[in-house]
Amino acid sequence: MSDTQNFIVLGGSGGGLNIAHSFLKYMEPELKKLGKTYHLYIVDSSSHFFWNTGSPRSLVSATLLPTEKLFVPIADGFNSYDASLYTIIHGTAISWDVEGRTVTIKLAADEATQTLPYYALVLATGTRSPSPATSLHGNHMLSKAALEDLNNKIPSATSVIVAGGGPTGVEVAGEIGHFLNGSAGWFSSRPANPKAKVTLITKSDTLLPVLSKPRALTAETYLNKVGVDVVYNISVVSSTTDADGKTTVNLSNGEQWTADVYIPAWGTTPNTEYVPADLKNDQGYIKTNPTTLRIDAAGSRVYVAGDVGDYSRGGYHSLYTATPILAANIRRDLLAAAAPDETSVPDRLFTANNTETQAVPIGPRGVGAVNGWSLPSFLIWLLKGRDYMVGNALKTVHGRMV
Ligand SMILES: Cc1cc2nc3c(=O)[nH]c(=O)nc-3n(C[C@H](O)[C@H](O)[C@H](O)COP(=O)(O)OP(=O)(O)OC[C@H]3O[C@@H](n4cnc5c(N)ncnc54)[C@H](O)[C@@H]3O)c2cc1C
């Protein structure tokens, strides 16, 4: 019987890939010296990673930000490792036997199922936004098709509705407004000749809840400058695609609006359908030890990486802080199990950053703050709005952030 233990990572995006590379680069060689052999499995419903941070611009026009740059084959990032050490499975985790320490995966190729036992398990299945244009909803081809569909519709659109007042909705509305309507000059509040009526609706009484009220109001001013109107305290109850390709939305105030393009961009849903209910909080996020990032109720060596856990409010900035800490704690656990007589090192502890930290490009401008300190508009453009940091897609897949 093989002594090889399975190290399984569910989800091959920012969180999962960081841990997978940490494992192959640093942990596996160390454990091998102790006579322990492991096999890494990376499981993802998509064969390609999606840099969805760039989707607000890419959905407007593939000329502005080519779709190809947003999607990177996950397998390409692992070519430099010994192929016998890892397997990338294109499939979806559909159930998790916590007692039996197995996960069952539905394979994308033939829909057959495969059950794998694990020695260590990392859950990194993230979240999804309502539209496949802004997050993966299965294989990446769905998202690519959704982006291309919008690329075809938006240039000729004269009416656009975006629903959701968080960063995704604001960025999407800002990009569409700028592309279709241009931008107002220094002394104007609106573009001179707007081509399209672009409306951002939010069920809240403010935009961008992470940012302060004055910055949220500045966001509205910048949206107005690219011809976007903001309507507060209304939500979309349902939407239907009409025979002519337009969309009619039914609103919470009883009104019906019709537009050439409708983009739902509110909130996110955790991808945790395979997780037993007692391990999830009321919103469906995985209950995670907020400092060690283990799932204490799931037995030894079970962890959470990225947005699927309830330990932070999510986002790449949180993920980049949390994954080195998580990697240190996984290494600690695996070394302690491999060499129990050695003195074990203490856990590294994570602290969530709940300060006012967010950067939101709005067409050629932007609002944001770091730890409550204001970021000037031009800096947001320089750091993020210029190219939506698309270079990070390759870096993430190839483990260059680890
Ligand atoms: C439009 C948009 C813009 C954003 N911009 C920013 C930004 O500017 N800055 C920032 O900090 N954050 C931003 N975010 C948030 C950022 O994208 C997330 O924080 C980050 O992607 C989280 O990474 P993750 O690895 O936790 O999960 P995700 O990126 O959500 O990935 C989860 C992975 O798991 C896979 N998966 C899901 N379910 C299963 C399953 N059952 N079995 C197998 N695989 C599965 C998915 O295919 C996916 O590859 C943005 C999000 C959106 C939607």
Short mmCIF file of C-alpha atoms and ligand atoms in Angstrom, two decimals:
data_model
loop_
_atom_site.label_atom_id
_atom_site.label_comp_id
_atom_site.label_asym_id
_atom_site.label_seq_id
_atom_site.Cartn_x
_atom_site.Cartn_y
_atom_site.Cartn_z
CA MET A 1 0.00 0.00 0.00
CA SER A 2 1.26 3.49 -0.88
CA ASP A 3 2.31 5.76 1.99
CA THR A 4 1.55 8.82 -0.11
CA GLN A 5 -0.88 11.22 1.56
CA ASN A 6 -3.29 13.43 -0.36
CA PHE A 7 -3.13 17.20 0.02
CA ILE A 8 -6.28 18.49 -1.68
CA VAL A 9 -7.01 22.08 -2.63
CA LEU A 10 -10.58 22.77 -3.77
CA GLY A 11 -10.62 25.91 -5.92
CA GLY A 12 -7.81 27.11 -8.19
CA SER A 13 -8.14 30.87 -7.92
CA GLY A 14 -6.16 33.40 -5.85
CA GLY A 15 -6.55 31.59 -2.52
CA GLY A 16 -6.16 28.00 -3.76
CA LEU A 17 -3.29 28.71 -6.15
CA ASN A 18 -1.26 30.58 -3.52
CA ILE A 19 -1.51 27.60 -1.18
CA ALA A 20 -0.84 25.05 -3.94
CA HIS A 21 2.36 26.87 -4.97
CA SER A 22 3.43 27.29 -1.33
CA PHE A 23 2.98 23.57 -0.86
CA LEU A 24 4.99 22.50 -3.92
CA LYS A 25 7.69 25.16 -3.51
CA TYR A 26 8.35 24.98 0.20
CA MET A 27 6.42 22.35 2.15
CA GLU A 28 6.73 19.28 -0.06
CA PRO A 29 10.58 19.39 -0.31
CA GLU A 30 10.84 19.83 3.46
CA LEU A 31 8.47 16.95 4.17
CA LYS A 32 10.24 14.72 1.67
CA LYS A 33 13.45 15.10 3.68
CA LEU A 34 11.52 13.66 6.63
CA GLY A 35 10.52 10.66 4.52
CA LYS A 36 6.93 11.79 3.96
CA THR A 37 5.42 11.76 0.48
CA TYR A 38 2.40 13.77 -0.58
CA HIS A 39 0.38 14.21 -3.71
CA LEU A 40 -1.25 17.57 -4.38
CA TYR A 41 -4.66 17.69 -6.04
CA ILE A 42 -5.99 21.01 -7.31
CA VAL A 43 -9.68 20.78 -8.16
CA ASP A 44 -11.53 23.52 -10.05
CA SER A 45 -14.77 23.72 -12.02
CA SER A 46 -12.88 25.87 -14.52
CA SER A 47 -9.78 24.87 -16.49
CA HIS A 48 -8.76 28.55 -16.52
CA PHE A 49 -8.22 31.13 -13.79
CA PHE A 50 -10.31 34.32 -14.28
CA TRP A 51 -8.87 37.74 -13.36
CA ASN A 52 -12.36 39.10 -12.73
CA THR A 53 -10.93 42.33 -11.28
CA GLY A 54 -10.51 43.36 -14.95
CA SER A 55 -14.02 42.38 -16.01
CA PRO A 56 -15.66 45.84 -15.54
CA ARG A 57 -13.51 47.17 -18.41
CA SER A 58 -13.31 43.99 -20.47
CA LEU A 59 -17.09 43.60 -20.60
CA VAL A 60 -17.36 47.02 -22.22
CA SER A 61 -14.82 46.43 -24.97
CA ALA A 62 -12.26 43.73 -25.65
CA THR A 63 -10.18 46.43 -27.35
CA LEU A 64 -9.80 48.33 -24.08
CA LEU A 65 -8.83 45.21 -22.11
CA PRO A 66 -8.59 42.01 -24.20
CA THR A 67 -10.56 39.14 -22.74
CA GLU A 68 -7.63 36.77 -23.43
CA LYS A 69 -5.58 38.55 -20.76
CA LEU A 70 -8.18 37.75 -18.09
CA PHE A 71 -8.15 33.96 -18.55
CA VAL A 72 -5.03 31.88 -17.85
CA PRO A 73 -4.91 28.05 -18.01
CA ILE A 74 -4.33 26.80 -14.45
CA ALA A 75 -2.14 23.93 -15.71
CA ASP A 76 0.38 26.38 -17.25
CA GLY A 77 1.33 27.61 -13.79
CA PHE A 78 2.54 24.18 -12.64
CA ASN A 79 4.70 23.04 -15.57
CA SER A 80 7.89 23.76 -13.67
CA TYR A 81 7.16 21.22 -10.90
CA ASP A 82 7.78 17.47 -10.98
CA ALA A 83 4.60 16.17 -12.66
CA SER A 84 4.43 13.15 -10.35
CA LEU A 85 3.80 15.44 -7.37
CA TYR A 86 0.48 16.92 -8.45
CA THR A 87 -2.74 16.41 -10.41
CA ILE A 88 -5.05 19.15 -11.63
CA ILE A 89 -8.63 17.97 -11.78
CA HIS A 90 -11.13 19.86 -13.91
CA GLY A 91 -14.27 19.18 -11.92
CA THR A 92 -16.62 20.40 -9.22
CA ALA A 93 -16.61 19.32 -5.57
CA ILE A 94 -20.17 18.13 -4.95
CA SER A 95 -19.92 16.63 -1.49
CA TRP A 96 -17.63 16.44 1.50
CA ASP A 97 -17.66 13.58 4.02
CA VAL A 98 -16.16 15.27 7.06
CA GLU A 99 -16.09 12.11 9.22
CA GLY A 100 -14.76 9.86 6.47
CA ARG A 101 -12.29 12.55 5.31
CA THR A 102 -13.17 12.34 1.61
CA VAL A 103 -14.41 14.75 -1.05
CA THR A 104 -16.43 13.76 -4.10
CA ILE A 105 -15.87 15.52 -7.38
CA LYS A 106 -17.97 15.59 -10.53
CA LEU A 107 -15.51 15.55 -13.43
CA ALA A 108 -16.07 18.11 -16.18
CA ALA A 109 -15.05 15.73 -18.97
CA ASP A 110 -17.74 13.07 -18.57
CA GLU A 111 -19.71 14.06 -15.45
CA ALA A 112 -18.42 10.88 -13.75
CA THR A 113 -17.74 11.21 -10.02
CA GLN A 114 -14.49 10.56 -8.21
CA THR A 115 -14.10 10.29 -4.44
CA LEU A 116 -10.70 11.20 -2.99
CA PRO A 117 -9.52 10.69 0.58
CA TYR A 118 -7.50 13.53 2.06
CA TYR A 119 -4.80 13.92 4.69
CA ALA A 120 -5.01 17.70 4.46
CA LEU A 121 -7.77 19.73 2.81
CA VAL A 122 -7.92 23.39 1.81
CA LEU A 123 -11.29 24.87 0.86
CA ALA A 124 -10.81 27.78 -1.54
CA THR A 125 -13.97 27.72 -3.65
CA GLY A 126 -14.62 31.44 -3.28
CA THR A 127 -17.80 33.23 -4.26
CA ARG A 128 -19.79 34.07 -7.35
CA SER A 129 -21.41 37.34 -8.39
CA PRO A 130 -24.80 37.27 -10.18
CA SER A 131 -23.37 37.60 -13.69
CA PRO A 132 -20.90 35.13 -15.27
CA ALA A 133 -19.32 38.20 -16.89
CA THR A 134 -17.90 39.21 -13.50
CA SER A 135 -17.15 35.83 -11.88
CA LEU A 136 -16.82 32.17 -12.78
CA HIS A 137 -20.07 30.20 -12.90
CA GLY A 138 -18.44 26.88 -13.86
CA ASN A 139 -15.99 26.59 -16.72
CA HIS A 140 -14.39 29.83 -17.94
CA MET A 141 -16.01 29.55 -21.38
CA LEU A 142 -19.31 30.66 -19.81
CA SER A 143 -17.68 33.86 -18.57
CA LYS A 144 -15.85 34.42 -21.86
CA ALA A 145 -19.16 34.09 -23.74
CA ALA A 146 -20.90 36.49 -21.30
CA LEU A 147 -18.15 39.09 -21.83
CA GLU A 148 -18.35 38.71 -25.62
CA ASP A 149 -22.14 39.07 -25.54
CA LEU A 150 -21.79 42.38 -23.67
CA ASN A 151 -18.99 43.48 -26.03
CA ASN A 152 -21.47 43.02 -28.89
CA LYS A 153 -24.36 44.82 -27.20
CA ILE A 154 -22.78 47.74 -25.38
CA PRO A 155 -21.37 49.81 -28.30
CA SER A 156 -24.87 50.36 -29.78
CA ALA A 157 -26.76 50.55 -26.46
CA THR A 158 -28.75 53.70 -25.72
CA SER A 159 -30.00 52.50 -22.34
CA VAL A 160 -28.14 50.50 -19.70
CA ILE A 161 -29.17 49.45 -16.18
CA VAL A 162 -26.58 48.26 -13.68
CA ALA A 163 -27.93 46.91 -10.37
CA GLY A 164 -25.70 47.00 -7.29
CA GLY A 165 -24.00 49.85 -5.45
CA GLY A 166 -20.87 47.98 -4.33
CA PRO A 167 -17.48 48.24 -6.07
CA THR A 168 -18.43 45.89 -8.94
CA GLY A 169 -21.59 47.86 -9.79
CA VAL A 170 -19.85 51.23 -9.50
CA GLU A 171 -16.85 50.14 -11.61
CA VAL A 172 -19.07 48.54 -14.27
CA ALA A 173 -21.35 51.62 -14.50
CA GLY A 174 -18.31 53.94 -14.59
CA GLU A 175 -16.66 51.99 -17.42
CA ILE A 176 -19.86 51.82 -19.48
CA GLY A 177 -20.65 55.51 -18.90
CA HIS A 178 -17.13 56.58 -19.87
CA PHE A 179 -17.12 54.37 -22.99
CA LEU A 180 -20.54 55.49 -24.26
CA ASN A 181 -20.80 59.06 -22.99
CA GLY A 182 -17.23 60.29 -22.56
CA SER A 183 -16.40 62.46 -19.61
CA ALA A 184 -17.42 65.94 -18.44
CA GLY A 185 -14.73 68.61 -18.37
CA TRP A 186 -13.40 70.33 -15.25
CA PHE A 187 -16.32 72.75 -14.88
CA SER A 188 -19.19 70.48 -15.93
CA SER A 189 -21.01 67.91 -13.91
CA ARG A 190 -22.26 65.91 -16.91
CA PRO A 191 -20.85 64.96 -20.34
CA ALA A 192 -21.85 67.37 -23.12
CA ASN A 193 -23.39 64.85 -25.54
CA PRO A 194 -24.30 61.63 -23.73
CA LYS A 195 -25.09 58.79 -26.11
CA ALA A 196 -26.76 56.50 -23.60
CA LYS A 197 -28.89 56.68 -20.49
CA VAL A 198 -26.89 54.69 -17.94
CA THR A 199 -28.56 54.08 -14.57
CA LEU A 200 -27.04 52.51 -11.49
CA ILE A 201 -29.63 51.32 -8.99
CA THR A 202 -28.91 50.28 -5.44
CA LYS A 203 -31.15 49.05 -2.68
CA SER A 204 -29.03 50.98 -0.17
CA ASP A 205 -29.11 54.71 0.59
CA THR A 206 -25.39 54.99 -0.14
CA LEU A 207 -22.82 53.66 -2.61
CA LEU A 208 -19.70 51.68 -1.64
CA PRO A 209 -20.54 50.74 1.96
CA VAL A 210 -16.88 50.08 2.88
CA LEU A 211 -15.99 53.73 2.19
CA SER A 212 -16.97 56.81 4.20
CA LYS A 213 -20.08 58.80 3.28
CA PRO A 214 -18.11 61.74 1.77
CA ARG A 215 -16.15 59.36 -0.47
CA ALA A 216 -19.39 57.58 -1.46
CA LEU A 217 -20.84 60.96 -2.47
CA THR A 218 -17.69 61.70 -4.48
CA ALA A 219 -18.26 58.39 -6.26
CA GLU A 220 -21.73 59.58 -7.29
CA THR A 221 -20.27 62.86 -8.56
CA TYR A 222 -17.71 60.95 -10.65
CA LEU A 223 -20.44 58.66 -12.01
CA ASN A 224 -22.48 61.71 -13.01
CA LYS A 225 -19.41 63.03 -14.86
CA VAL A 226 -19.54 59.99 -17.18
CA GLY A 227 -23.30 60.31 -17.58
CA VAL A 228 -24.42 57.73 -15.00
CA ASP A 229 -27.47 58.46 -12.82
CA VAL A 230 -27.66 56.82 -9.41
CA VAL A 231 -31.02 55.74 -7.98
CA TYR A 232 -31.05 54.77 -4.30
CA ASN A 233 -33.34 52.58 -2.17
CA ILE A 234 -34.62 50.42 -5.03
CA SER A 235 -33.79 46.82 -5.90
CA VAL A 236 -34.43 44.55 -8.86
CA VAL A 237 -36.99 41.89 -7.98
CA SER A 238 -36.83 40.01 -11.29
CA SER A 239 -35.79 40.46 -14.90
CA THR A 240 -36.90 39.05 -18.25
CA THR A 241 -35.27 39.09 -21.67
CA ASP A 242 -37.70 40.45 -24.24
CA ALA A 243 -38.16 39.16 -27.79
CA ASP A 244 -36.19 42.13 -29.17
CA GLY A 245 -33.18 41.31 -26.96
CA LYS A 246 -33.84 44.12 -24.47
CA THR A 247 -34.29 43.38 -20.76
CA THR A 248 -37.23 44.41 -18.59
CA VAL A 249 -36.56 44.64 -14.87
CA ASN A 250 -39.28 44.60 -12.20
CA LEU A 251 -38.33 46.90 -9.35
CA SER A 252 -39.15 46.80 -5.64
CA ASN A 253 -41.21 50.01 -5.99
CA GLY A 254 -43.54 48.28 -8.46
CA GLU A 255 -42.13 50.00 -11.57
CA GLN A 256 -40.91 48.23 -14.71
CA TRP A 257 -37.92 49.56 -16.63
CA THR A 258 -36.61 48.34 -19.97
CA ALA A 259 -33.05 48.74 -21.23
CA ASP A 260 -30.85 47.55 -24.09
CA VAL A 261 -28.39 46.12 -21.56
CA TYR A 262 -28.97 45.01 -17.98
CA ILE A 263 -26.10 43.91 -15.73
CA PRO A 264 -26.82 42.48 -12.26
CA ALA A 265 -23.84 43.36 -10.05
CA TRP A 266 -25.04 43.12 -6.49
CA GLY A 267 -23.37 41.04 -3.75
CA THR A 268 -21.81 37.64 -3.87
CA THR A 269 -22.88 34.08 -3.03
CA PRO A 270 -20.36 31.67 -1.46
CA ASN A 271 -19.63 28.52 -3.48
CA THR A 272 -20.34 26.16 -0.58
CA GLU A 273 -23.12 23.90 -1.82
CA TYR A 274 -20.87 20.87 -1.08
CA VAL A 275 -20.22 21.95 2.55
CA PRO A 276 -22.36 20.44 5.36
CA ALA A 277 -24.79 23.01 6.81
CA ASP A 278 -23.34 22.89 10.34
CA LEU A 279 -19.99 24.15 9.04
CA LYS A 280 -21.52 27.26 7.42
CA ASN A 281 -22.75 30.54 8.87
CA ASP A 282 -26.18 32.01 8.10
CA GLN A 283 -24.94 33.55 4.85
CA GLY A 284 -23.41 30.27 3.69
CA TYR A 285 -19.74 31.16 4.33
CA ILE A 286 -17.54 28.52 5.97
CA LYS A 287 -17.11 28.98 9.71
CA THR A 288 -13.38 29.56 10.00
CA ASN A 289 -11.14 30.08 13.01
CA PRO A 290 -10.53 33.82 12.45
CA THR A 291 -6.89 33.73 13.54
CA THR A 292 -5.52 30.31 12.51
CA LEU A 293 -7.74 29.90 9.40
CA ARG A 294 -8.43 26.25 10.28
CA ILE A 295 -11.93 24.79 10.33
CA ASP A 296 -11.86 23.68 13.95
CA ALA A 297 -15.06 21.63 13.68
CA ALA A 298 -13.81 19.57 10.71
CA GLY A 299 -10.99 17.58 12.31
CA SER A 300 -7.27 18.00 11.83
CA ARG A 301 -5.60 19.66 8.87
CA VAL A 302 -8.68 21.25 7.28
CA TYR A 303 -8.33 24.90 6.27
CA VAL A 304 -9.95 27.82 4.43
CA ALA A 305 -8.23 30.07 1.89
CA GLY A 306 -9.75 33.20 0.36
CA ASP A 307 -13.26 34.60 0.21
CA VAL A 308 -15.23 31.43 1.01
CA GLY A 309 -14.46 31.75 4.74
CA ASP A 310 -16.24 34.00 7.23
CA TYR A 311 -12.95 35.28 8.71
CA SER A 312 -12.72 38.50 6.68
CA ARG A 313 -14.80 40.63 4.36
CA GLY A 314 -12.87 39.18 1.41
CA GLY A 315 -10.98 40.73 -1.48
CA TYR A 316 -7.46 40.24 -2.79
CA HIS A 317 -5.86 42.52 -0.20
CA SER A 318 -7.20 40.26 2.56
CA LEU A 319 -6.26 37.14 0.63
CA TYR A 320 -2.67 38.34 0.11
CA THR A 321 -2.32 38.93 3.87
CA ALA A 322 -4.04 35.73 4.92
CA THR A 323 -2.51 33.11 2.63
CA PRO A 324 1.13 33.40 3.89
CA ILE A 325 -0.23 32.97 7.43
CA LEU A 326 -2.33 30.02 6.39
CA ALA A 327 0.65 28.46 4.56
CA ALA A 328 2.76 28.83 7.73
CA ASN A 329 0.09 27.08 9.80
CA ILE A 330 -0.34 24.25 7.29
CA ARG A 331 3.45 23.77 7.22
CA ARG A 332 3.46 23.74 11.01
CA ASP A 333 0.74 21.05 11.17
CA LEU A 334 2.32 18.83 8.51
CA LEU A 335 5.79 19.05 10.09
CA ALA A 336 4.37 18.36 13.55
CA ALA A 337 2.58 15.26 12.22
CA ALA A 338 5.67 14.12 10.30
CA ALA A 339 8.13 14.58 13.18
CA PRO A 340 6.10 14.52 16.43
CA ASP A 341 9.22 14.49 18.64
CA GLU A 342 10.43 17.84 17.34
CA THR A 343 9.41 20.99 19.21
CA SER A 344 6.51 22.40 17.30
CA VAL A 345 6.46 26.05 16.23
CA PRO A 346 3.56 28.25 17.35
CA ASP A 347 0.72 29.20 15.01
CA ARG A 348 0.93 32.41 13.02
CA LEU A 349 -2.16 34.49 13.71
CA PHE A 350 -4.27 36.43 11.22
CA THR A 351 -6.06 39.67 12.05
CA ALA A 352 -8.74 40.89 9.65
CA ASN A 353 -8.31 44.43 8.37
CA ASN A 354 -11.73 46.04 8.82
CA THR A 355 -10.54 49.57 8.20
CA GLU A 356 -11.76 51.75 5.34
CA THR A 357 -9.63 50.17 2.59
CA GLN A 358 -10.84 49.98 -1.01
CA ALA A 359 -9.90 51.42 -4.42
CA VAL A 360 -12.67 51.93 -6.98
CA PRO A 361 -11.92 53.28 -10.47
CA ILE A 362 -14.82 55.24 -11.98
CA GLY A 363 -14.03 55.79 -15.66
CA PRO A 364 -10.99 58.09 -15.76
CA ARG A 365 -11.26 58.92 -12.05
CA GLY A 366 -11.62 56.94 -8.82
CA VAL A 367 -12.31 56.99 -5.11
CA GLY A 368 -10.67 55.03 -2.35
CA ALA A 369 -8.80 54.84 0.90
CA VAL A 370 -6.18 52.75 2.67
CA ASN A 371 -6.67 52.32 6.41
CA GLY A 372 -8.95 55.37 6.36
CA TRP A 373 -6.41 57.55 4.50
CA SER A 374 -7.76 59.02 1.32
CA LEU A 375 -6.25 57.92 -2.01
CA PRO A 376 -6.27 60.69 -4.61
CA SER A 377 -8.22 60.03 -7.79
CA PHE A 378 -5.13 60.02 -10.07
CA LEU A 379 -3.41 57.45 -7.82
CA ILE A 380 -6.38 55.09 -8.09
CA TRP A 381 -6.20 55.41 -11.85
CA LEU A 382 -2.43 54.78 -11.77
CA LEU A 383 -2.57 51.80 -9.40
CA LYS A 384 -5.74 50.14 -10.65
CA GLY A 385 -7.84 51.97 -13.24
CA ARG A 386 -5.02 52.10 -15.85
CA ASP A 387 -5.16 48.37 -16.65
CA TYR A 388 -7.06 46.83 -13.72
CA MET A 389 -3.76 45.21 -12.63
CA VAL A 390 -4.23 42.55 -15.29
CA GLY A 391 -0.56 41.51 -15.03
CA ASN A 392 -1.47 39.88 -11.74
CA ALA A 393 -3.39 37.16 -13.62
CA LEU A 394 -0.22 35.48 -14.90
CA LYS A 395 1.60 36.17 -11.62
CA THR A 396 -1.16 34.45 -9.63
CA VAL A 397 -1.34 31.36 -11.82
CA HIS A 398 2.45 30.98 -11.95
CA GLY A 399 2.83 31.43 -8.19
CA ARG A 400 4.92 34.58 -8.47
CA MET A 401 3.02 36.17 -5.56
CA VAL A 402 4.14 33.35 -3.24
C1 LIG B 1 -15.91 42.20 -10.69
C2 LIG B 1 -15.03 41.97 -9.51
C3 LIG B 1 -13.98 42.82 -9.29
C4 LIG B 1 -13.14 42.64 -8.17
N1 LIG B 1 -12.13 43.52 -7.98
C5 LIG B 1 -11.34 43.39 -6.88
C6 LIG B 1 -10.31 44.32 -6.61
O1 LIG B 1 -10.11 45.26 -7.37
N2 LIG B 1 -9.58 44.16 -5.50
C7 LIG B 1 -9.79 43.12 -4.63
O2 LIG B 1 -9.10 43.02 -3.61
N3 LIG B 1 -10.76 42.21 -4.87
C8 LIG B 1 -11.53 42.32 -5.96
N4 LIG B 1 -12.53 41.42 -6.19
C9 LIG B 1 -12.65 40.28 -5.29
C10 LIG B 1 -11.68 39.17 -5.73
O3 LIG B 1 -12.00 38.76 -7.02
C11 LIG B 1 -11.77 38.01 -4.75
O4 LIG B 1 -11.39 38.47 -3.48
C12 LIG B 1 -10.86 36.85 -5.14
O5 LIG B 1 -11.13 36.40 -6.43
C13 LIG B 1 -11.08 35.72 -4.15
O6 LIG B 1 -10.32 34.63 -4.52
P1 LIG B 1 -10.72 33.17 -4.03
O7 LIG B 1 -9.57 32.29 -4.42
O8 LIG B 1 -11.11 33.20 -2.62
O9 LIG B 1 -12.03 32.76 -4.79
P2 LIG B 1 -12.61 32.98 -6.25
O10 LIG B 1 -11.76 33.93 -7.04
O11 LIG B 1 -14.04 33.25 -6.08
O12 LIG B 1 -12.40 31.57 -6.95
C14 LIG B 1 -13.00 30.40 -6.50
C15 LIG B 1 -12.55 29.27 -7.42
O13 LIG B 1 -13.17 28.07 -6.98
C16 LIG B 1 -13.75 27.40 -8.08
N5 LIG B 1 -14.90 26.66 -7.56
C17 LIG B 1 -16.06 27.15 -7.09
N6 LIG B 1 -16.84 26.16 -6.62
C18 LIG B 1 -16.15 25.02 -6.79
C19 LIG B 1 -16.40 23.67 -6.49
N7 LIG B 1 -17.53 23.27 -5.88
N8 LIG B 1 -15.47 22.73 -6.83
C20 LIG B 1 -14.32 23.11 -7.43
N9 LIG B 1 -14.02 24.39 -7.73
C21 LIG B 1 -14.92 25.32 -7.41
C22 LIG B 1 -14.12 28.51 -9.06
O14 LIG B 1 -14.18 27.98 -10.38
C23 LIG B 1 -12.96 29.48 -8.87
O15 LIG B 1 -11.87 29.20 -9.69
C24 LIG B 1 -13.38 41.58 -7.29
C25 LIG B 1 -14.45 40.71 -7.50
C26 LIG B 1 -15.28 40.90 -8.61
C27 LIG B 1 -16.44 39.96 -8.81
#
